[in-house]
Each structure stands twice: as structure tokens, then as C-alpha cells.
Short mmCIF file of C-alpha atoms and ligand atoms in Angstrom, two decimals:
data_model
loop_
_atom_site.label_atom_id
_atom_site.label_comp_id
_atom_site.label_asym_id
_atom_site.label_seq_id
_atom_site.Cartn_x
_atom_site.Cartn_y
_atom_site.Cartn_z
CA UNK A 1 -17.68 25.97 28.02
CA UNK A 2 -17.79 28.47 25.38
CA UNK A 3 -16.65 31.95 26.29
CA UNK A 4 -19.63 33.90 24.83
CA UNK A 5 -22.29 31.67 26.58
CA UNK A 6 -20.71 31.91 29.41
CA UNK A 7 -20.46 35.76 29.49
CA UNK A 8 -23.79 36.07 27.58
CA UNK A 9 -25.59 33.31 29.79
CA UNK A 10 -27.04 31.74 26.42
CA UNK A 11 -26.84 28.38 24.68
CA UNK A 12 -25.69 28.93 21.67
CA UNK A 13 -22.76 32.19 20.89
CA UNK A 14 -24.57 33.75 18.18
CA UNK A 15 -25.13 36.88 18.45
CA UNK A 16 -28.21 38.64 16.51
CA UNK A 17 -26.80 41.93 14.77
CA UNK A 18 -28.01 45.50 16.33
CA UNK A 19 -29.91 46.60 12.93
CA UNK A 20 -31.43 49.91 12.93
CA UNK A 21 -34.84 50.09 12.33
CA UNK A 22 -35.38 46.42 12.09
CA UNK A 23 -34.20 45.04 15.27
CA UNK A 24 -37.00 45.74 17.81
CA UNK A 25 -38.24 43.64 20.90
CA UNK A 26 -40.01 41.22 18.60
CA UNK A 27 -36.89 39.79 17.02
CA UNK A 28 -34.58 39.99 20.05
CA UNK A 29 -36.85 37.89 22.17
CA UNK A 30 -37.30 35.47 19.25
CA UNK A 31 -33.40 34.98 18.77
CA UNK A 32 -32.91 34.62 22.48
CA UNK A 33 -35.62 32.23 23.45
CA UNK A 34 -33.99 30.48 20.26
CA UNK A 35 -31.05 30.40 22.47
CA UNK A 36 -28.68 32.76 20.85
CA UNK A 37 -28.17 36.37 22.00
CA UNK A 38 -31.36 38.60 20.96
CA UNK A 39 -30.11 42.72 20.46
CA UNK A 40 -32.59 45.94 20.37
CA UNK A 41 -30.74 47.93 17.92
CA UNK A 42 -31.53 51.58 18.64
CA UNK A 43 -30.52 53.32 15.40
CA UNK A 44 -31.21 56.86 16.32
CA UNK A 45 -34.41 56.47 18.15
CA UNK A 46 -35.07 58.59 21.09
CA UNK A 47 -34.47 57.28 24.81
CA UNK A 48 -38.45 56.58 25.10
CA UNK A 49 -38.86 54.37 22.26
CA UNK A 50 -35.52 52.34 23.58
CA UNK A 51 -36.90 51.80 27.08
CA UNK A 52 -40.44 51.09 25.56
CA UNK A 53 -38.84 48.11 23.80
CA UNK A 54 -36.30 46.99 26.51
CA UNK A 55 -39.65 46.77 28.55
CA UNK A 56 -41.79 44.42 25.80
CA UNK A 57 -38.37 42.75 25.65
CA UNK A 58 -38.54 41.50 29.20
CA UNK A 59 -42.33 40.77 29.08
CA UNK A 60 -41.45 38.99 25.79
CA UNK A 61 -38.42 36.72 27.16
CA UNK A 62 -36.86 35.42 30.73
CA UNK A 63 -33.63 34.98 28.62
CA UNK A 64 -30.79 37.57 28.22
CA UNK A 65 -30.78 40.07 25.69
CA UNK A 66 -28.92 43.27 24.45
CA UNK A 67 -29.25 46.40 23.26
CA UNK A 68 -27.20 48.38 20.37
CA UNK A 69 -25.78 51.98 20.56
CA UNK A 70 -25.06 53.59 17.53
CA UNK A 71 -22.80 55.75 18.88
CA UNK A 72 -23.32 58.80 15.66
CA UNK A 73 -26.77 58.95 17.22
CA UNK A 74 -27.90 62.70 18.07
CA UNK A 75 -29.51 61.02 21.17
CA UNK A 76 -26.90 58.57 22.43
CA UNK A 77 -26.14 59.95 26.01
CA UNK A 78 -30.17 59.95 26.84
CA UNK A 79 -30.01 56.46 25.49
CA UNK A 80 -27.15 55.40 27.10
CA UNK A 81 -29.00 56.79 30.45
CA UNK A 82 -32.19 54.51 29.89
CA UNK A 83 -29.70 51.76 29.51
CA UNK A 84 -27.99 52.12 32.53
CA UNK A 85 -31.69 51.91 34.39
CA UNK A 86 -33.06 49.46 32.40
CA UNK A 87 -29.84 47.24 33.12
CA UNK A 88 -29.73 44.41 29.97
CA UNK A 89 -27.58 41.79 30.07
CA UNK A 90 -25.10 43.84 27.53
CA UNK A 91 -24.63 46.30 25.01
CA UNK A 92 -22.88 46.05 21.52
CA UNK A 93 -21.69 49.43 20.05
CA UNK A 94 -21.09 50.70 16.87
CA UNK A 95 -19.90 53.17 14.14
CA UNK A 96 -17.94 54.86 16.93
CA UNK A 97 -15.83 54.64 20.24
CA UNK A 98 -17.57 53.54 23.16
CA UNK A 99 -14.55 54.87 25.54
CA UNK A 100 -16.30 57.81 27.45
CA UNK A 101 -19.47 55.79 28.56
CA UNK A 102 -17.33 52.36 29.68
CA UNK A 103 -16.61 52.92 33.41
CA UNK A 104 -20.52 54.06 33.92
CA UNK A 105 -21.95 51.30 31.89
CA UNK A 106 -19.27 48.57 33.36
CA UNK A 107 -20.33 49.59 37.45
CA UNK A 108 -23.77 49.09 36.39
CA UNK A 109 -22.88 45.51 35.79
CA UNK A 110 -23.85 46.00 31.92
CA UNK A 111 -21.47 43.63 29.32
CA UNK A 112 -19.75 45.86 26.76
CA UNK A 113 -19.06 44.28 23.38
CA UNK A 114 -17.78 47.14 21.26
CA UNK A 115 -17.68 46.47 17.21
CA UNK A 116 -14.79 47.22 15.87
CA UNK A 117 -13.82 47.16 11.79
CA UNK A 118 -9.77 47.67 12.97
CA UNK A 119 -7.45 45.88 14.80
CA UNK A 120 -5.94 49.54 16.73
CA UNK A 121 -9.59 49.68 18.14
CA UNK A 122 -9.56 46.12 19.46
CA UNK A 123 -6.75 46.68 20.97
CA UNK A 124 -7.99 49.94 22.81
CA UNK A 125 -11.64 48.25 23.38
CA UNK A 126 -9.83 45.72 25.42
CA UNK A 127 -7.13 48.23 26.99
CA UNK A 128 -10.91 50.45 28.38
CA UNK A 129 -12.03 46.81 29.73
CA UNK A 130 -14.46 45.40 27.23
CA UNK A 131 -15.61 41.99 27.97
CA UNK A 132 -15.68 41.16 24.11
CA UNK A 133 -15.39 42.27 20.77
CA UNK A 134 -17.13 41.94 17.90
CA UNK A 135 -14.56 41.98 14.69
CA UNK A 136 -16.44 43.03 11.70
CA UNK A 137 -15.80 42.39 8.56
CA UNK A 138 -16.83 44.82 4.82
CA UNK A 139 -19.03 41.80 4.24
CA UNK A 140 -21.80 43.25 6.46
CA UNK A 141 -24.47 45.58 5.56
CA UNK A 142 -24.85 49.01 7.16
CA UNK A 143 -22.00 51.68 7.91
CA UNK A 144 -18.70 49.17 7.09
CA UNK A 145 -15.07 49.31 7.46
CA UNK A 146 -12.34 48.12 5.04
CA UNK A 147 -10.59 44.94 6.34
CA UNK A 148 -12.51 41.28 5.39
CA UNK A 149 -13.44 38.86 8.12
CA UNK A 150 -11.38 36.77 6.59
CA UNK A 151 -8.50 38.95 7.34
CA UNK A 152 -9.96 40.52 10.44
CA UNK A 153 -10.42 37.88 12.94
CA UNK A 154 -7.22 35.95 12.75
CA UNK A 155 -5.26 39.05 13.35
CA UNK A 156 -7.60 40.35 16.17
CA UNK A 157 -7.83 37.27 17.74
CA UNK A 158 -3.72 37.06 18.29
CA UNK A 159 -3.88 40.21 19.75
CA UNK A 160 -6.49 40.24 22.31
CA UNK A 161 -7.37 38.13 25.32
CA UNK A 162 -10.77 38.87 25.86
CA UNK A 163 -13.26 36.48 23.36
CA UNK A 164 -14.00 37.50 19.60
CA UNK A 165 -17.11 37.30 17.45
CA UNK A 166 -16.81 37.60 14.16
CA UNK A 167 -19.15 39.49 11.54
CA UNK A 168 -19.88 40.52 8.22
CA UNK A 169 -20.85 38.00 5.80
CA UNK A 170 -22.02 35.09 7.98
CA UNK A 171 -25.38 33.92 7.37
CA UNK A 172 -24.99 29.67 7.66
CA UNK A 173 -22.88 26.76 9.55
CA UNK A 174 -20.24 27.08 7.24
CA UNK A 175 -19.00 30.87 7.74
CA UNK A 176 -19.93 29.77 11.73
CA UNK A 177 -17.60 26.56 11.31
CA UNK A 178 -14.95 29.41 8.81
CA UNK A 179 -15.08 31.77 12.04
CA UNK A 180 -14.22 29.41 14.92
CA UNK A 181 -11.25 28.37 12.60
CA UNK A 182 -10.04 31.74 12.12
CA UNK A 183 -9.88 31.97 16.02
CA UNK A 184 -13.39 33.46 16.97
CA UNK A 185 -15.46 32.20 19.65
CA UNK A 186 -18.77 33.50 18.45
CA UNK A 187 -20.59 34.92 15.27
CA UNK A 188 -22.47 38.05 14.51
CA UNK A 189 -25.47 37.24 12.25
CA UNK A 190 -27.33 40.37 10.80
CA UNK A 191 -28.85 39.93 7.31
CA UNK A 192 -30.07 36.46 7.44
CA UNK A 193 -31.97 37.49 10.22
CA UNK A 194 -33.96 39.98 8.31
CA UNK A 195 -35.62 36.91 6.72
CA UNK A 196 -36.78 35.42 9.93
CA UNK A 197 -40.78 35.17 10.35
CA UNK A 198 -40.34 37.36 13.71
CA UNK A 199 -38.72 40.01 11.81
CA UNK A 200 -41.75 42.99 11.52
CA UNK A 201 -40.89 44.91 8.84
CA UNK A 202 -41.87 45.50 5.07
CA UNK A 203 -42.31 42.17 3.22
CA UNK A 204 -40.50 44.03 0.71
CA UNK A 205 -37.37 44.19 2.11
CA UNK A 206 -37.73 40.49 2.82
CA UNK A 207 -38.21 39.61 -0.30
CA UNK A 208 -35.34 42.06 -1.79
CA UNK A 209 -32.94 40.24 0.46
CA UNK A 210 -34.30 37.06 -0.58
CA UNK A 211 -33.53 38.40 -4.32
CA UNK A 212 -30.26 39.64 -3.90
CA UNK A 213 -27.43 38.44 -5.96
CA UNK A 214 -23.70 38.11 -5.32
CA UNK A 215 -22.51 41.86 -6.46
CA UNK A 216 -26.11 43.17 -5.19
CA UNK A 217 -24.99 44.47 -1.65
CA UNK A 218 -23.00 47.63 -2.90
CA UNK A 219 -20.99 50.61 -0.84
CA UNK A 220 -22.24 54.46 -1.25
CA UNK A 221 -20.88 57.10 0.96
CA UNK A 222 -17.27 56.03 0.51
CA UNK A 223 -16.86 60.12 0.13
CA UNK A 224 -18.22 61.00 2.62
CA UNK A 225 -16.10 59.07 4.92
CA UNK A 226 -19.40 56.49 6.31
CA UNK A 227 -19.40 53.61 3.56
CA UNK A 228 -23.06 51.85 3.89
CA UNK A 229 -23.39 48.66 2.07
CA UNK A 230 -26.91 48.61 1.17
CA UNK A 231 -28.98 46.41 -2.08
CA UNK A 232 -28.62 47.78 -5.60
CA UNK A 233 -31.91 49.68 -6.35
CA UNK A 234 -32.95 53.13 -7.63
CA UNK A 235 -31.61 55.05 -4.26
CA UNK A 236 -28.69 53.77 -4.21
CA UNK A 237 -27.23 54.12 -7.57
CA UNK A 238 -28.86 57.64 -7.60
CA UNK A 239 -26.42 58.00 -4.30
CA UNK A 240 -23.13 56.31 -6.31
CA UNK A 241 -23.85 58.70 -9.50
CA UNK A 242 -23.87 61.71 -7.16
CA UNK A 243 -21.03 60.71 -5.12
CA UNK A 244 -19.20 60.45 -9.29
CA UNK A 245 -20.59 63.51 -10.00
CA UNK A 246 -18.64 65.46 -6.90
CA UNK A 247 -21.47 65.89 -4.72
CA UNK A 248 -20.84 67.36 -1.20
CA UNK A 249 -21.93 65.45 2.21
CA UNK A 250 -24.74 67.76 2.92
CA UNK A 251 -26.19 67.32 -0.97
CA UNK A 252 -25.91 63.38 0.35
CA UNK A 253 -27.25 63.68 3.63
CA UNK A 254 -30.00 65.13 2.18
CA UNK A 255 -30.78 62.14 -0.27
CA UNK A 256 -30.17 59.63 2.32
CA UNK A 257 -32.02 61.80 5.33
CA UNK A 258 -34.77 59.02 6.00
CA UNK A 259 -34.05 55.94 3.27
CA UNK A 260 -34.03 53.59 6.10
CA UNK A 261 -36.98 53.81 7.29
CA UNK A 262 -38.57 54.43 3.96
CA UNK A 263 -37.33 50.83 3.77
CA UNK A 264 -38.47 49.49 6.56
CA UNK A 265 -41.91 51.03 7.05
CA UNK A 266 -43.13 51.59 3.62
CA UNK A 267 -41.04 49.19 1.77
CA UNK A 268 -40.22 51.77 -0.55
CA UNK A 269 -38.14 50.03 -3.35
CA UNK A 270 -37.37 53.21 -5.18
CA UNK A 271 -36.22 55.30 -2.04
CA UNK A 272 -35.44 53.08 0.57
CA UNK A 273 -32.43 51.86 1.77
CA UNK A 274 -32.05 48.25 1.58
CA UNK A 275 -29.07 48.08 4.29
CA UNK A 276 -27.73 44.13 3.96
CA UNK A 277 -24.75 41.96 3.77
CA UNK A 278 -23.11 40.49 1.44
CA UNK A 279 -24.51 37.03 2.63
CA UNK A 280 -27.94 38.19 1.13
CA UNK A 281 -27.00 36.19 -1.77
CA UNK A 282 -26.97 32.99 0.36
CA UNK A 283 -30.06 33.65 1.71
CA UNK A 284 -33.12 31.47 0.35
CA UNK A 285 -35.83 31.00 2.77
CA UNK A 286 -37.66 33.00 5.27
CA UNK A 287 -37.68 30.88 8.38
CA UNK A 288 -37.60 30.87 12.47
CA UNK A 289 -35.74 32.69 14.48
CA UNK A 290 -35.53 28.90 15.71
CA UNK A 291 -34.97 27.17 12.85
CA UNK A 292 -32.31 29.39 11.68
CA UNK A 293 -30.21 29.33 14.65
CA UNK A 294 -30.60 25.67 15.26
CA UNK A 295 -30.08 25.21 11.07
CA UNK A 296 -26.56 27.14 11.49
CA UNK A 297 -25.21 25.20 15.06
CA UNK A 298 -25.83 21.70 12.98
CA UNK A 299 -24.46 22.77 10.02
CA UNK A 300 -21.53 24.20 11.64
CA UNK A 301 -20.71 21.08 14.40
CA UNK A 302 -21.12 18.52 11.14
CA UNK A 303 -18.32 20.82 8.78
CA UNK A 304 -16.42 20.75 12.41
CA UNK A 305 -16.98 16.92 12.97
CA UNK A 306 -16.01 16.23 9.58
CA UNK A 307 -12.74 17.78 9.28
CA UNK A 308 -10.85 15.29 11.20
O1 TUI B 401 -22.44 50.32 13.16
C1 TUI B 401 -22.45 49.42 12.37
N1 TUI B 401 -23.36 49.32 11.39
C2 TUI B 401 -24.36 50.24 11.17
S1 TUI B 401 -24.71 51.59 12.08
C3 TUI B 401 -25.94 52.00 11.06
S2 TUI B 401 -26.91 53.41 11.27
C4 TUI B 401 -26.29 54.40 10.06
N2 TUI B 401 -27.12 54.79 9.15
C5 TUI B 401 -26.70 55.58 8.15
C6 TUI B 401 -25.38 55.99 8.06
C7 TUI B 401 -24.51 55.56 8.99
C8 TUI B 401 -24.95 54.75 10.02
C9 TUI B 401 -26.05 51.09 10.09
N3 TUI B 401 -25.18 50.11 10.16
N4 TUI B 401 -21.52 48.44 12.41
C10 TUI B 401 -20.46 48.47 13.35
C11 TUI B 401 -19.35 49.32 12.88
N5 TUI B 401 -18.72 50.13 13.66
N6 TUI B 401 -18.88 49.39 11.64
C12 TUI B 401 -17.86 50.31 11.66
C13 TUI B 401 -17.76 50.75 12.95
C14 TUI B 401 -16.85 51.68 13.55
C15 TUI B 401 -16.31 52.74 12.83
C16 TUI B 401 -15.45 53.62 13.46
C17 TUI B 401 -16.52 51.52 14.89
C18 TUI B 401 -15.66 52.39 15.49
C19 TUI B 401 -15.13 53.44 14.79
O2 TUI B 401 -14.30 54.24 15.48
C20 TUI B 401 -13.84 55.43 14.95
C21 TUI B 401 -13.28 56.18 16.09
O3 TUI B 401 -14.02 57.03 16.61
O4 TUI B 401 -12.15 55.85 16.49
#
């Protein structure tokens, strides 16, 4: 049997990505009754708001789901506490290290699935007992590291035991079918999720996913030391000519302070931050939950049944 089912207790090892913002209890109970592996991702919501929708998430859905720390949230040890009561299946983590709140989360029987965009912190997320890893490649959208998934997994995958999902830039069969040959046992899917019907958020981030072009998922913040890949739009190239221009974090921080959600809620094309993947170009239709998982297994077993 597959590694990630097994652990996960799902049919299918695909993993829905932990977006900020867009992630709530309505798309990770969609994904898992779909049969792949539905995530709450937190952001940098308060601990009330993440046990609220852990709570619809089990009225929502008898299958297992997850929940996503961002670990540079201000609120991530309150959150961290509501997890450890509210006991999902598993946690993913990201755009940090994970390492002081292993042991607690681990003897409350919670999975840890750290994302990592290095091999060193593989290594070290297995060393502190993680029961997976999720590689991620600069393909995906949101904060990013430097290394490909194409480069990524392979080497990850000879150095660790424990099972690997890859991410960043998988949105179809194909990069499923690409990551199993590189040596993971899972996938990661973020973006092409955001075009799912269960996905609440602004039509207008649907549809500027839906629009997006190969070289339309661009980095800001690469001075700053947090590269975001987010859509080409007025925001973000104000961000990239300030960044040119010398600007300092906090002049940033200021610009960004809020562009997510002006995304998400208000669909605000100016201000917003259009956080996605590279795979946005590949993505054509807004479909399932359902019909996108199931569209991406049969892709991927055909490409797999056809190779030999
Ligand atoms: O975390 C993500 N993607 C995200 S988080 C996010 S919220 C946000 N919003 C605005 C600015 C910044 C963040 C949006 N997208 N992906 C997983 C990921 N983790 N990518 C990179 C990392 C990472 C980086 C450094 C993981 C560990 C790490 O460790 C450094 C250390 O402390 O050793």
C-alpha cells in the first residue's frame, strides 16, 4: 500500500496545500471526502478562528484531515495549543522549523509533515521524528525557497527514510506521474485547488488564476529574505519596483500588510495578493474537489501504465 495513505488513512496520497486565507473547513472536507488529504491552513489567524474551523471540519467530514501552521505566525503557540486539543489526523508546517513543538504534538498522537524547500532541513525534520516530508519546490505560490522540484525530490528522497511528497508546480496526472518517478510517494497540490467549486473565496481570484500565463506567477520580497510568488498585477510590480528602488523591509511590510486578504475577501485586483503557482498556467477549468482529484489519479496511472 502506499505510504501516505497508509499514514494519512486516505485513498488517494494527495495532499491539498495549507493556503492562507483560502483553505478553510469548506475545502478541506471537500478534498478529503474526495479521498485525498483535506488541510485548514491557518495563515495567521488567531487560535479561535482555527478551532472554529477544525470543528465545521469534523461536522463537515468522517474522513481525516489536517491542519497548517505557518510557523512566522504572531499566534502560533496558541494555535499550536488548540491543535493539540482538537487532535487532527496531522499537521503540515511551513515557512519555518517545526523542532520546538515536535515531542508535544507527536505524544498527542498528531502526524507531523514538516515542508521543507532544503535538503539540510529534511534531513533534520526526519532526525526530530517527522513521519513525512513535504519537499517543495520554487514552482509553488506563497513564501518559496530556491531549489526546483525537479531537483528537490530526487535528492531528498535518497536521503531520507521516512515518505516524500512533492510540491510546487503540480496541478495534473502528469507532474503526479513526474513526482512518483523522481522518488516521491505523494503530491502537494495548492493552486489548482483554488479553482475548485468548494473553494469560497473571491471569484476574482478564480478567474485570475484561470488567466494566468506561463511567466505570470512572479517572486517579490527576494530582499527581504521571504520570496512570495504571487500573479503579476498592480501590487505586485508596485512591490518589485520598490524592492529596485532600495526600499527597506518595514517600507515593504507596510505595502504588503493585508494584500492577502484584500485578495481573498474583496477580490481586490489592484491591491491584492494573488499568491499562486507556477502551475496556474495549466489551469483551465474550475471543477470538483472530486473531479479534480479523480481527473489527476487517472491521468497519472495511464502516463504510469503507458511507460512500459
Ligand atoms: O509556507 C509556505 N508557503 C506559504 S506561507 C504563507 S503566509 C505568508 N504570507 C506572507 C509572507 C510570508 C508568508 C504563504 N505561503 N510554504 C512552505 C515553505 N516553508 N516554503 C519555505 C519554507 C521554509 C522556509 C524556511 C521552511 C523552513 C524554513 O526554515 C528556516 C529555518 O528556520 O531553518
Amino acid at each position: 500500500m502506499n505510504k501516505i495513505c497508509e499514514i494519512l488513512n486516505i485513498k488517494y496520497p494527495i495532499i491539498q496545500g495549507g493556503m492562507a486565507w483560502v483553505a478553510d473547513a469548506n475545502l478541506a472536507s471537500a478534498v478529503s471526502e474526495a479521498g485525498g488529504f483535506g488541510i485548514i491552513g491557518t495563515g495567521s489567524a488567531t487560535a479561535d478562528i482555527v478551532r472554529e474551523e477544525i470543528r465545521k471540519c469534523k461536522k463537515m467530514t468522517d474522513k481525516p484531515f489536517g491542519v497548517n501552521v505557518m510557523l512566522m505566525s504572531p499566534n502560533v503557540e496558541s494555535v499550536i495549543e488548540v491543535i493539540i486539543e482538537e487532535k487532527p489526523k496531522a499537521i503540515t508546517t511551513g515557512a519555518g522549523n517545526p523542532a520546538k513543538y515536535m515531542e508535544k504534538l507527536k505524544k498527542a498522537g498528531i502526524k507531523v509533515i514538516p515542508v521543507v524547500p532544503t535538503i539540510a532541513l529534511a534531513k533534520r525534520m526526519e532526525k526530530l521524528g517527522a513521519d513525512a516530508i513535504i519537499a517543495e519546490g520554487t514552482e509553488a505560490g506563497g513564501h518559496i525557497g530556491e531549489l526546483t522540484t525537479m531537483v528537490l525530490i530526487p535528492q531528498i528522497s535518497d536521503e531520507v527514510k521516512i515518505p516524500v511528497i512533492a510540491a510546487g508546480g503540480i496541478a495534473n496526472g502528469k507532474g503526479m506521474a513526474a513526482s512518483f518517478a523522481l522518488g516521491a510517494q505523494g503530491v502537494q497540490i495548492g493552486t489548482r485547488f483554488i479553482c475548485s467549486k468548494e473553494c469560497n473565496i473571491h471569484e476574482n481570484y478564480k478567474q485570475a488564476v484561470l488567466s494566468a500565463k506561463d511567466r505570470d506567477a512572479i517572486v517579490t520580497g527576494r530582499t527581504t529574505g521571504h520570496p512570495v510568488r504571487t500573479l503579476k498585477n498592480k501590487f505586485s510590480k508596485e512591490y518589485l519596483k520598490m524592492e529596485k528602488e532600495g526600499a527597506s523591509s518595514e517600507e515593504l511590510d507596510r505595502l504588503g500588510a493585508g494584500s492577502l486578504r484584500l485578495a481573498v475577501i474583496d477580490g481586490d485586483l489592484e491591491k491584492g495578493s494573488f499568491m499562486a503557482g507556477q502551475s496556474a498556467s495549466m489551469i483551465k477549468e474550475i471543477k470538483s474537489c472530486k473531479e479534480i482529484i479523480e481527473e489527476i489519479v487517472k491521468e497519472s496511472s495511464n502516463i504510469m501504465k503507458e511507460i512500459y
